[in-house]
PDB file of C-alpha atoms in Angstrom:
ATOM      1  CA  MET E  26     -78.183  89.784 -43.612  1.00 51.00           C
ATOM      2  CA  ALA E  27     -75.010  88.749 -41.799  1.00 51.00           C
ATOM      3  CA  ALA E  28     -72.340  91.052 -43.042  1.00 55.00           C
ATOM      4  CA  VAL E  29     -69.218  89.445 -43.940  1.00 52.00           C
ATOM      5  CA  ASP E  30     -66.771  89.773 -41.136  1.00 54.00           C
ATOM      6  CA  ASP E  31     -69.485  87.768 -38.539  1.00 53.00           C
ATOM      7  CA  LEU E  32     -69.243  84.834 -41.206  1.00 53.00           C
ATOM      8  CA  LYS E  33     -65.617  84.408 -40.718  1.00 51.00           C
ATOM      9  CA  PHE E  34     -63.585  81.376 -38.599  1.00 48.00           C
ATOM     10  CA  ARG E  35     -63.133  82.942 -35.292  1.00 50.00           C
ATOM     11  CA  GLU E  36     -60.244  81.728 -32.369  1.00 50.00           C
ATOM     12  CA  PHE E  37     -62.177  79.991 -29.299  1.00 48.00           C
ATOM     13  CA  ASP E  38     -61.057  82.432 -26.808  1.00 50.00           C
ATOM     14  CA  ASP E  39     -60.161  79.632 -23.875  1.00 52.00           C
ATOM     15  CA  ALA E  40     -58.216  77.245 -26.272  1.00 53.00           C
ATOM     16  CA  ALA E  41     -54.845  78.151 -24.613  1.00 52.00           C
ATOM     17  CA  ASN E  42     -56.244  77.867 -21.164  1.00 57.00           C
ATOM     18  CA  LEU E  43     -57.942  75.073 -21.530  1.00 54.00           C
ATOM     19  CA  LEU E  44     -53.992  74.062 -23.972  1.00 54.00           C
ATOM     20  CA  ALA E  45     -52.277  75.049 -20.455  1.00 56.00           C
ATOM     21  CA  ALA E  46     -55.204  72.386 -18.049  1.00 56.00           C
ATOM     22  CA  ASN E  47     -54.107  68.958 -20.567  1.00 57.00           C
ATOM     23  CA  PRO E  48     -51.290  69.048 -21.907  1.00 55.00           C
ATOM     24  CA  ASP E  49     -50.968  66.040 -23.568  1.00 57.00           C
ATOM     25  CA  ALA E  50     -54.219  66.601 -25.693  1.00 56.00           C
ATOM     26  CA  THR E  51     -54.352  65.614 -28.592  1.00 57.00           C
ATOM     27  CA  THR E  52     -55.176  69.105 -31.190  1.00 57.00           C
ATOM     28  CA  ILE E  53     -55.669  68.899 -34.607  1.00 54.00           C
ATOM     29  CA  SER E  54     -54.282  70.888 -37.815  1.00 53.00           C
ATOM     30  CA  ILE E  55     -56.352  71.721 -39.830  1.00 50.00           C
ATOM     31  CA  ASP E  56     -54.008  71.701 -42.651  1.00 51.00           C
ATOM     32  CA  GLU E  57     -52.165  68.586 -40.933  1.00 49.00           C
ATOM     33  CA  PRO E  58     -52.844  65.204 -43.763  1.00 53.00           C
ATOM     34  CA  PRO E  59     -55.041  62.875 -42.026  1.00 52.00           C
ATOM     35  CA  GLU E  60     -51.862  60.318 -42.422  1.00 53.00           C
ATOM     36  CA  ALA E  61     -49.913  62.354 -40.356  1.00 49.00           C
ATOM     37  CA  ARG E  62     -53.134  62.551 -36.929  1.00 49.00           C
ATOM     38  CA  GLU E  63     -52.842  58.621 -37.822  1.00 50.00           C
ATOM     39  CA  ASN E  64     -49.630  58.387 -36.657  1.00 53.00           C
ATOM     40  CA  GLN E  65     -49.919  60.734 -33.786  1.00 51.00           C
ATOM     41  CA  HIS E  66     -52.793  58.408 -32.356  1.00 47.00           C
ATOM     42  CA  GLY E  67     -51.154  55.355 -33.644  1.00 50.00           C
ATOM     43  CA  ARG E  68     -47.526  56.436 -30.887  1.00 51.00           C
ATOM     44  CA  ARG E  69     -49.706  57.471 -27.656  1.00 48.00           C
ATOM     45  CA  HIS E  70     -51.745  53.898 -28.077  1.00 46.00           C
ATOM     46  CA  GLU E  71     -48.366  51.940 -28.494  1.00 50.00           C
ATOM     47  CA  LEU E  72     -46.458  54.481 -25.530  1.00 45.00           C
ATOM     48  CA  GLY E  73     -50.071  53.202 -23.581  1.00 44.00           C
ATOM     49  CA  ARG E  74     -49.356  49.558 -24.265  1.00 43.00           C
ATOM     50  CA  GLU E  75     -45.529  49.861 -23.363  1.00 46.00           C
ATOM     51  CA  GLU E  76     -46.802  51.313 -19.847  1.00 41.00           C
ATOM     52  CA  ASP E  77     -48.934  48.589 -18.858  1.00 39.00           C
ATOM     53  CA  ASP E  78     -46.375  46.471 -20.628  1.00 44.00           C
ATOM     54  CA  GLU E  79     -43.840  46.883 -18.069  1.00 42.00           C
ATOM     55  CA  LEU E  80     -46.124  47.822 -14.860  1.00 37.00           C
ATOM     56  CA  LEU E  81     -47.998  44.391 -14.790  1.00 39.00           C
ATOM     57  CA  GLY E  82     -43.858  42.662 -16.266  1.00 44.00           C
ATOM     58  CA  THR E  83     -45.278  40.956 -19.029  1.00 45.00           C
ATOM     59  CA  ASP E  84     -43.658  43.330 -22.101  1.00 45.00           C
ATOM     60  CA  ASP E  85     -41.386  41.273 -25.020  1.00 45.00           C
ATOM     61  CA  SER E  86     -42.219  37.252 -23.059  1.00 45.00           C
ATOM     62  CA  ASP E  87     -44.681  36.424 -25.366  1.00 45.00           C
ATOM     63  CA  LYS E  88     -42.313  37.490 -28.506  1.00 43.00           C
ATOM     64  CA  THR E  89     -39.479  35.338 -26.105  1.00 42.00           C
ATOM     65  CA  GLU E  90     -41.331  31.765 -25.551  1.00 43.00           C
ATOM     66  CA  LEU E  91     -42.070  31.953 -28.935  1.00 38.00           C
ATOM     67  CA  LEU E  92     -38.525  32.776 -30.250  1.00 36.00           C
ATOM     68  CA  ALA E  93     -37.380  30.220 -27.034  1.00 40.00           C
ATOM     69  CA  GLY E  94     -39.531  27.212 -28.845  1.00 40.00           C
ATOM     70  CA  GLN E  95     -37.951  28.107 -32.243  1.00 42.00           C
ATOM     71  CA  LYS E  96     -34.699  27.664 -31.367  1.00 47.00           C
ATOM     72  CA  LYS E  97     -32.584  24.217 -31.677  1.00 55.00           C
ATOM     73  CA  SER E  98     -31.716  22.410 -29.059  1.00 63.00           C
ATOM     74  CA  ALA E  99     -28.722  21.609 -29.303  1.00 67.00           C
ATOM     75  CA  PRO E 100     -27.889  17.774 -28.018  1.00 65.00           C
ATOM     76  CA  PHE E 101     -27.417  17.137 -24.051  1.00 61.00           C
ATOM     77  CA  TRP E 102     -24.205  15.655 -24.838  1.00 65.00           C
ATOM     78  CA  THR E 103     -22.284  18.070 -26.021  1.00 69.00           C
ATOM     79  CA  PHE E 104     -20.944  21.554 -24.479  1.00 67.00           C
ATOM     80  CA  GLU E 105     -23.534  23.847 -26.357  1.00 73.00           C
ATOM     81  CA  TYR E 106     -26.629  22.181 -24.605  1.00 70.00           C
ATOM     82  CA  TYR E 107     -24.907  22.833 -20.474  1.00 69.00           C
ATOM     83  CA  GLN E 108     -23.952  26.378 -22.000  1.00 77.00           C
ATOM     84  CA  THR E 109     -27.655  28.255 -22.678  1.00 77.00           C
ATOM     85  CA  PHE E 110     -28.398  27.182 -18.779  1.00 75.00           C
ATOM     86  CA  PHE E 111     -25.654  29.780 -18.164  1.00 83.00           C
ATOM     87  CA  ASP E 112     -25.602  32.074 -20.826  1.00 81.00           C
ATOM     88  CA  VAL E 113     -26.243  35.299 -18.849  1.00 86.00           C
ATOM     89  CA  ASP E 114     -24.366  38.929 -17.578  1.00 87.00           C
ATOM     90  CA  THR E 115     -23.358  40.802 -14.211  1.00 89.00           C
ATOM     91  CA  TYR E 116     -26.504  42.918 -14.392  1.00 90.00           C
ATOM     92  CA  GLN E 117     -29.300  39.854 -15.377  1.00 89.00           C
ATOM     93  CA  VAL E 118     -27.154  38.132 -12.366  1.00 91.00           C
ATOM     94  CA  LEU E 119     -28.089  41.022 -10.385  1.00 92.00           C
ATOM     95  CA  ASP E 120     -31.219  41.784 -10.815  1.00 91.00           C
ATOM     96  CA  ARG E 121     -32.861  38.759 -10.040  1.00 91.00           C
ATOM     97  CA  ILE E 122     -31.302  38.882  -6.414  1.00 93.00           C
ATOM     98  CA  LYS E 123     -33.197  42.761  -6.288  1.00 92.00           C
ATOM     99  CA  GLY E 124     -35.726  41.145  -7.054  1.00 90.00           C
ATOM    100  CA  SER E 125     -35.294  38.017  -4.037  1.00 91.00           C
ATOM    101  CA  VAL E 126     -34.219  40.343  -1.159  1.00 91.00           C
ATOM    102  CA  PHE E 127     -36.363  43.256  -2.696  1.00 89.00           C
ATOM    103  CA  PRO E 128     -39.716  41.060  -4.125  1.00 87.00           C
ATOM    104  CA  VAL E 129     -42.115  43.751  -4.605  1.00 83.00           C
ATOM    105  CA  PRO E 130     -46.538  42.963  -4.100  1.00 83.00           C
ATOM    106  CA  GLY E 131     -48.607  41.363  -7.072  1.00 78.00           C
ATOM    107  CA  ARG E 132     -45.400  40.457  -8.406  1.00 82.00           C
ATOM    108  CA  ASN E 133     -44.251  37.049 -10.003  1.00 84.00           C
ATOM    109  CA  PHE E 134     -40.416  36.823 -10.137  1.00 87.00           C
ATOM    110  CA  VAL E 135     -40.948  34.156 -13.125  1.00 86.00           C
ATOM    111  CA  ARG E 136     -43.141  36.554 -15.131  1.00 86.00           C
ATOM    112  CA  LEU E 137     -40.869  40.756 -14.303  1.00 84.00           C
ATOM    113  CA  TYR E 138     -36.090  38.292 -14.424  1.00 86.00           C
ATOM    114  CA  VAL E 139     -36.902  34.778 -14.497  1.00 85.00           C
ATOM    115  CA  ARG E 140     -38.894  34.691 -18.180  1.00 73.00           C
ATOM    116  CA  SER E 141     -38.317  32.090 -20.840  1.00 70.00           C
ATOM    117  CA  ASN E 142     -34.449  32.872 -20.121  1.00 83.00           C
ATOM    118  CA  PRO E 143     -34.072  30.678 -16.551  1.00 87.00           C
ATOM    119  CA  ASP E 144     -30.465  30.307 -15.606  1.00 88.00           C
ATOM    120  CA  LEU E 145     -27.981  28.373 -12.691  1.00 90.00           C
ATOM    121  CA  TYR E 146     -24.921  30.127 -12.698  1.00 91.00           C
ATOM    122  CA  GLY E 147     -26.644  32.577  -9.901  1.00 91.00           C
ATOM    123  CA  PRO E 148     -28.050  29.904  -8.585  1.00 93.00           C
ATOM    124  CA  PHE E 149     -24.769  27.167  -8.125  1.00 94.00           C
ATOM    125  CA  TRP E 150     -22.603  30.258  -6.896  1.00 94.00           C
ATOM    126  CA  ILE E 151     -25.208  31.550  -3.985  1.00 96.00           C
ATOM    127  CA  CYS E 152     -25.898  27.048  -3.076  1.00 96.00           C
ATOM    128  CA  THR E 153     -21.840  27.191  -2.618  1.00 95.00           C
ATOM    129  CA  THR E 154     -21.555  30.461  -1.921  1.00 96.00           C
ATOM    130  CA  LEU E 155     -24.088  29.820   1.257  1.00 96.00           C
ATOM    131  CA  VAL E 156     -23.061  26.350   2.075  1.00 96.00           C
ATOM    132  CA  PHE E 157     -19.474  27.880   3.003  1.00 94.00           C
ATOM    133  CA  ALA E 158     -20.667  30.726   4.706  1.00 95.00           C
ATOM    134  CA  ILE E 159     -22.962  28.492   6.935  1.00 95.00           C
ATOM    135  CA  ALA E 160     -19.938  25.693   7.822  1.00 92.00           C
ATOM    136  CA  ILE E 161     -17.806  28.485   8.513  1.00 92.00           C
ATOM    137  CA  SER E 162     -19.516  31.035  10.193  1.00 92.00           C
ATOM    138  CA  GLY E 163     -21.303  27.800  11.611  1.00 90.00           C
ATOM    139  CA  ASN E 164     -17.508  26.654  13.366  1.00 88.00           C
ATOM    140  CA  LEU E 165     -16.844  30.759  14.135  1.00 89.00           C
ATOM    141  CA  SER E 166     -20.757  30.625  16.891  1.00 86.00           C
ATOM    142  CA  ASN E 167     -18.980  28.141  17.656  1.00 83.00           C
ATOM    143  CA  PHE E 168     -15.451  29.090  18.419  1.00 82.00           C
ATOM    144  CA  PHE E 169     -16.919  32.888  19.777  1.00 82.00           C
ATOM    145  CA  ILE E 170     -19.558  31.061  22.371  1.00 80.00           C
ATOM    146  CA  HIS E 171     -16.759  28.830  24.312  1.00 75.00           C
ATOM    147  CA  LEU E 172     -14.174  31.348  24.184  1.00 75.00           C
ATOM    148  CA  GLY E 173     -12.754  31.097  27.664  1.00 69.00           C
ATOM    149  CA  ARG E 174     -12.875  28.987  29.140  1.00 73.00           C
ATOM    150  CA  PRO E 175      -9.995  26.768  30.177  1.00 76.00           C
ATOM    151  CA  THR E 176     -10.708  23.565  29.022  1.00 74.00           C
ATOM    152  CA  TYR E 177     -12.011  24.308  25.640  1.00 71.00           C
ATOM    153  CA  ARG E 178      -9.333  23.285  22.718  1.00 76.00           C
ATOM    154  CA  TYR E 179     -10.609  24.391  19.086  1.00 73.00           C
ATOM    155  CA  VAL E 180     -10.864  22.277  16.459  1.00 77.00           C
ATOM    156  CA  PRO E 181     -12.262  22.882  13.554  1.00 77.00           C
ATOM    157  CA  LYS E 182     -14.792  20.702  12.251  1.00 81.00           C
ATOM    158  CA  PHE E 183     -14.702  20.353   8.137  1.00 84.00           C
ATOM    159  CA  ARG E 184     -18.279  17.778   8.117  1.00 88.00           C
ATOM    160  CA  LYS E 185     -19.966  20.276   8.183  1.00 87.00           C
ATOM    161  CA  VAL E 186     -18.454  21.557   4.847  1.00 91.00           C
ATOM    162  CA  SER E 187     -20.180  18.729   3.301  1.00 92.00           C
ATOM    163  CA  ILE E 188     -23.355  18.821   5.348  1.00 93.00           C
ATOM    164  CA  ALA E 189     -23.959  21.738   4.576  1.00 94.00           C
ATOM    165  CA  ALA E 190     -23.511  20.790   1.517  1.00 95.00           C
ATOM    166  CA  ALA E 191     -26.060  18.100   1.146  1.00 95.00           C
ATOM    167  CA  THR E 192     -28.543  19.797   2.967  1.00 95.00           C
ATOM    168  CA  ILE E 193     -28.132  22.680   0.336  1.00 96.00           C
ATOM    169  CA  TYR E 194     -28.236  21.552  -2.538  1.00 96.00           C
ATOM    170  CA  ALA E 195     -30.448  18.733  -1.772  1.00 95.00           C
ATOM    171  CA  TYR E 196     -33.589  21.266  -1.015  1.00 96.00           C
ATOM    172  CA  ALA E 197     -32.291  23.043  -4.601  1.00 94.00           C
ATOM    173  CA  TRP E 198     -33.191  20.072  -6.895  1.00 94.00           C
ATOM    174  CA  LEU E 199     -34.839  18.315  -4.822  1.00 95.00           C
ATOM    175  CA  VAL E 200     -37.769  20.160  -3.984  1.00 95.00           C
ATOM    176  CA  PRO E 201     -37.931  22.103  -7.061  1.00 95.00           C
ATOM    177  CA  LEU E 202     -38.075  18.350  -8.945  1.00 94.00           C
ATOM    178  CA  ALA E 203     -40.785  17.079  -6.424  1.00 95.00           C
ATOM    179  CA  LEU E 204     -42.887  20.409  -7.371  1.00 93.00           C
ATOM    180  CA  TRP E 205     -42.492  20.538 -11.113  1.00 92.00           C
ATOM    181  CA  GLY E 206     -43.892  16.901 -11.158  1.00 91.00           C
ATOM    182  CA  PHE E 207     -46.840  18.305  -9.046  1.00 91.00           C
ATOM    183  CA  LEU E 208     -47.611  21.033 -10.462  1.00 89.00           C
ATOM    184  CA  MET E 209     -46.847  18.769 -14.698  1.00 88.00           C
ATOM    185  CA  TRP E 210     -49.313  16.526 -13.484  1.00 87.00           C
ATOM    186  CA  ARG E 211     -52.393  18.289 -11.916  1.00 83.00           C
ATOM    187  CA  ASN E 212     -51.404  20.126 -15.761  1.00 81.00           C
ATOM    188  CA  GLY E 213     -52.981  17.641 -17.030  1.00 77.00           C
ATOM    189  CA  LYS E 214     -56.487  17.709 -14.531  1.00 75.00           C
ATOM    190  CA  VAL E 215     -56.510  21.186 -14.813  1.00 71.00           C
ATOM    191  CA  MET E 216     -56.666  23.201 -17.738  1.00 64.00           C
ATOM    192  CA  ASN E 217     -56.310  26.638 -16.249  1.00 65.00           C
ATOM    193  CA  ILE E 218     -53.334  25.685 -13.667  1.00 69.00           C
ATOM    194  CA  VAL E 219     -50.349  27.913 -15.391  1.00 70.00           C
ATOM    195  CA  SER E 220     -46.841  25.354 -16.161  1.00 77.00           C
ATOM    196  CA  TYR E 221     -42.982  26.578 -14.956  1.00 87.00           C
ATOM    197  CA  SER E 222     -40.838  24.140 -16.581  1.00 88.00           C
ATOM    198  CA  PHE E 223     -38.122  23.132 -13.810  1.00 91.00           C
ATOM    199  CA  LEU E 224     -35.718  25.598 -14.993  1.00 90.00           C
ATOM    200  CA  GLU E 225     -37.695  28.117 -13.996  1.00 91.00           C
ATOM    201  CA  ILE E 226     -38.514  26.105 -11.086  1.00 93.00           C
ATOM    202  CA  VAL E 227     -34.383  25.443  -9.641  1.00 93.00           C
ATOM    203  CA  CYS E 228     -34.267  29.093 -10.898  1.00 93.00           C
ATOM    204  CA  VAL E 229     -36.264  30.422  -8.054  1.00 94.00           C
ATOM    205  CA  TYR E 230     -35.536  27.988  -5.018  1.00 95.00           C
ATOM    206  CA  GLY E 231     -31.911  29.676  -6.013  1.00 95.00           C
ATOM    207  CA  TYR E 232     -31.982  33.004  -5.658  1.00 94.00           C
ATOM    208  CA  SER E 233     -34.528  32.594  -3.206  1.00 94.00           C
ATOM    209  CA  LEU E 234     -31.675  31.926  -1.137  1.00 95.00           C
ATOM    210  CA  PHE E 235     -29.234  34.364  -1.087  1.00 96.00           C
ATOM    211  CA  ILE E 236     -30.843  36.247   1.982  1.00 95.00           C
ATOM    212  CA  TYR E 237     -29.454  33.239   3.842  1.00 96.00           C
ATOM    213  CA  ILE E 238     -26.431  34.285   2.892  1.00 95.00           C
ATOM    214  CA  PRO E 239     -25.474  37.656   4.319  1.00 95.00           C
ATOM    215  CA  THR E 240     -27.942  35.792   8.005  1.00 95.00           C
ATOM    216  CA  ALA E 241     -25.677  33.368   7.901  1.00 94.00           C
ATOM    217  CA  ILE E 242     -23.008  35.946   8.346  1.00 94.00           C
ATOM    218  CA  LEU E 243     -24.831  37.168  11.390  1.00 94.00           C
ATOM    219  CA  TRP E 244     -26.010  34.638  12.979  1.00 92.00           C
ATOM    220  CA  ILE E 245     -22.437  34.704  14.706  1.00 91.00           C
ATOM    221  CA  ILE E 246     -23.583  37.126  16.824  1.00 89.00           C
ATOM    222  CA  PRO E 247     -23.756  34.592  19.567  1.00 83.00           C
ATOM    223  CA  HIS E 248     -27.125  35.830  21.325  1.00 86.00           C
ATOM    224  CA  LYS E 249     -29.595  33.798  20.897  1.00 88.00           C
ATOM    225  CA  VAL E 250     -33.161  35.448  20.030  1.00 91.00           C
ATOM    226  CA  VAL E 251     -30.801  37.730  16.944  1.00 92.00           C
ATOM    227  CA  ARG E 252     -29.985  34.798  15.952  1.00 92.00           C
ATOM    228  CA  TRP E 253     -33.469  33.611  15.515  1.00 93.00           C
ATOM    229  CA  VAL E 254     -34.445  37.220  15.189  1.00 95.00           C
ATOM    230  CA  LEU E 255     -32.245  37.618  11.975  1.00 95.00           C
ATOM    231  CA  MET E 256     -34.107  33.235  10.585  1.00 94.00           C
ATOM    232  CA  ILE E 257     -37.545  34.512  10.916  1.00 95.00           C
ATOM    233  CA  PHE E 258     -36.744  38.228   9.450  1.00 95.00           C
ATOM    234  CA  SER E 259     -35.173  36.331   5.866  1.00 95.00           C
ATOM    235  CA  LEU E 260     -37.850  33.110   6.138  1.00 95.00           C
ATOM    236  CA  CYS E 261     -40.367  35.091   5.504  1.00 94.00           C
ATOM    237  CA  LEU E 262     -38.010  36.981   2.939  1.00 93.00           C
ATOM    238  CA  SER E 263     -37.562  34.188   0.844  1.00 94.00           C
ATOM    239  CA  GLY E 264     -40.769  32.442   1.292  1.00 93.00           C
ATOM    240  CA  SER E 265     -42.391  35.183   0.004  1.00 93.00           C
ATOM    241  CA  VAL E 266     -40.483  35.609  -3.201  1.00 93.00           C
ATOM    242  CA  LEU E 267     -42.079  31.428  -3.594  1.00 93.00           C
ATOM    243  CA  VAL E 268     -45.323  32.749  -2.357  1.00 93.00           C
ATOM    244  CA  MET E 269     -45.950  35.109  -5.190  1.00 91.00           C
ATOM    245  CA  THR E 270     -44.412  32.799  -7.788  1.00 91.00           C
ATOM    246  CA  PHE E 271     -46.264  29.419  -6.885  1.00 91.00           C
ATOM    247  CA  TRP E 272     -49.629  30.732  -5.938  1.00 90.00           C
ATOM    248  CA  PRO E 273     -50.813  31.610 -10.105  1.00 86.00           C
ATOM    249  CA  ALA E 274     -49.831  28.345 -10.609  1.00 87.00           C
ATOM    250  CA  VAL E 275     -52.321  26.482  -8.182  1.00 88.00           C
ATOM    251  CA  ARG E 276     -54.754  29.322  -6.400  1.00 86.00           C
ATOM    252  CA  ASP E 277     -57.414  27.774 -10.309  1.00 82.00           C
ATOM    253  CA  ASP E 278     -57.220  24.330  -8.583  1.00 83.00           C
ATOM    254  CA  ASN E 279     -59.104  22.742  -6.172  1.00 86.00           C
ATOM    255  CA  ARG E 280     -59.094  24.907  -2.912  1.00 89.00           C
ATOM    256  CA  ARG E 281     -57.923  22.193  -0.824  1.00 92.00           C
ATOM    257  CA  ILE E 282     -55.099  20.939  -3.201  1.00 90.00           C
ATOM    258  CA  ALA E 283     -53.562  24.508  -4.090  1.00 90.00           C
ATOM    259  CA  VAL E 284     -53.908  25.529  -0.117  1.00 93.00           C
ATOM    260  CA  ALA E 285     -51.841  22.506   0.843  1.00 94.00           C
ATOM    261  CA  THR E 286     -49.316  23.027  -1.812  1.00 93.00           C
ATOM    262  CA  MET E 287     -48.271  26.647  -0.264  1.00 94.00           C
ATOM    263  CA  GLY E 288     -48.260  24.784   2.850  1.00 95.00           C
ATOM    264  CA  ALA E 289     -46.479  21.748   2.211  1.00 95.00           C
ATOM    265  CA  VAL E 290     -43.614  24.774  -0.260  1.00 95.00           C
ATOM    266  CA  ILE E 291     -43.908  27.341   2.894  1.00 95.00           C
ATOM    267  CA  LEU E 292     -43.354  24.392   5.364  1.00 96.00           C
ATOM    268  CA  LEU E 293     -40.374  22.740   3.341  1.00 96.00           C
ATOM    269  CA  HIS E 294     -38.782  26.694   2.930  1.00 96.00           C
ATOM    270  CA  ALA E 295     -39.219  27.286   7.134  1.00 96.00           C
ATOM    271  CA  LEU E 296     -37.376  23.359   7.482  1.00 96.00           C
ATOM    272  CA  LEU E 297     -34.749  24.890   5.848  1.00 95.00           C
ATOM    273  CA  SER E 298     -34.138  27.743   7.863  1.00 94.00           C
ATOM    274  CA  VAL E 299     -35.338  25.832  11.418  1.00 94.00           C
ATOM    275  CA  GLY E 300     -32.530  23.253  10.769  1.00 93.00           C
ATOM    276  CA  CYS E 301     -29.323  24.987   9.605  1.00 93.00           C
ATOM    277  CA  LEU E 302     -29.857  27.219  12.435  1.00 92.00           C
ATOM    278  CA  ALA E 303     -30.139  24.370  14.203  1.00 91.00           C
ATOM    279  CA  TYR E 304     -27.873  22.438  14.546  1.00 91.00           C
ATOM    280  CA  PHE E 305     -24.801  24.618  12.631  1.00 90.00           C
ATOM    281  CA  PHE E 306     -25.946  27.429  15.045  1.00 87.00           C
ATOM    282  CA  ASP E 307     -27.336  26.283  18.767  1.00 75.00           C
ATOM    283  CA  ALA E 308     -26.183  22.506  18.266  1.00 59.00           C
ATOM    284  CA  PRO E 309     -25.729  21.244  22.539  1.00 56.00           C
ATOM    285  CA  GLU E 310     -23.155  22.438  24.822  1.00 53.00           C
ATOM    286  CA  VAL E 311     -21.398  19.062  25.762  1.00 53.00           C
ATOM    287  CA  ASP E 312     -18.649  18.303  28.102  1.00 48.00           C
ATOM    288  CA  PHE E 313     -15.423  18.402  28.859  1.00 49.00           C
ATOM    289  CA  PRO E 314     -12.619  17.127  30.961  1.00 51.00           C
ATOM    290  CA  VAL E 315     -10.751  18.192  32.506  1.00 48.00           C
ATOM    291  CA  PRO E 316      -7.307  16.216  32.197  1.00 51.00           C
ATOM    292  CA  ILE E 317      -6.433  14.644  35.486  1.00 52.00           C
ATOM    293  CA  ILE E 318      -4.427  15.567  38.604  1.00 53.00           C
ATOM    294  CA  PRO E 319      -2.525  13.525  40.652  1.00 53.00           C
ATOM    295  CA  ALA E 320      -4.190  14.208  43.897  1.00 51.00           C
ATOM    296  CA  HIS E 321      -1.713  14.103  47.440  1.00 53.00           C
ATOM    297  CA  ASN E 322      -2.913  10.150  48.402  1.00 54.00           C
ATOM    298  CA  GLY E 323      -2.156   8.054  45.089  1.00 51.00           C
ATOM    299  CA  THR E 324      -5.197   8.695  43.986  1.00 54.00           C
ATOM    300  CA  SER E 325      -6.494   9.864  40.281  1.00 50.00           C
ATOM    301  CA  LEU E 326      -9.273  13.053  40.392  1.00 50.00           C
ATOM    302  CA  VAL E 327     -11.448  12.896  37.369  1.00 50.00           C
ATOM    303  CA  THR E 328     -13.648  16.336  37.065  1.00 50.00           C
ATOM    304  CA  LYS E 329     -15.507  17.354  34.301  1.00 50.00           C
ATOM    305  CA  VAL E 330     -17.119  21.397  34.182  1.00 46.00           C
ATOM    306  CA  LYS E 331     -19.322  22.269  31.132  1.00 44.00           C
TER     307      LYS E 331
END
């Protein structure tokens, strides 16, 4: 017959070793009530869900979208209606700028940064700063190119500000408008297409142009090779933001239509970059006439230098 000591409960000798090898292991105590064990398991489950949502960039996004749909929108003729488009703080703007300059592969810019609170504050000031950066840098570039020529007289070209403003703002508004209309049209034909609002598309395009502000300043360097290298780098960086954002919206569509859509997005973005560089910085040189110098025989001599 077994002795009394043999029937006593004994601790496993390797329990300490197991806990040392896996500190996060769940331990159950006999003295612990069932409610406490369930609460501990629930807390671990919620923590895991929060970590997954943070990695996917989707935490609280569905809740925010539902709450946004319940908000009462003011009439469009009131100041409160337009105030909501600028309802962002400095940290949100800086976070979105950082996301456009350092895009994360596989991350959607709208889902990760914009979500259901698209703003016009950042895109407006980015476009305005870019307009003046291109116009001023273009004038300075023209000055440095012709610096040292005896017949050159610097005349600032203020019309470059108007041309740059018309180009940048037309691109930042008309292209998103066309893309939004196209996505809405395809959304009526293909049910699985991801839909973006017009303000979300404008927000993505506006923040994607931020990289061109330092690039335009560096375009003052009077070397064509350096300028074109900077242009290609900025084009790839900002274009990747557009591709990673809008490709999930069209990838479930017809393959040819999806590829053509992304090709059009990249082509228009490249035309903007190449056009600004070619017009404002790589403009062809003109001939400057030398003042008329009277000759000894009474005739006038006019020469031109390049």
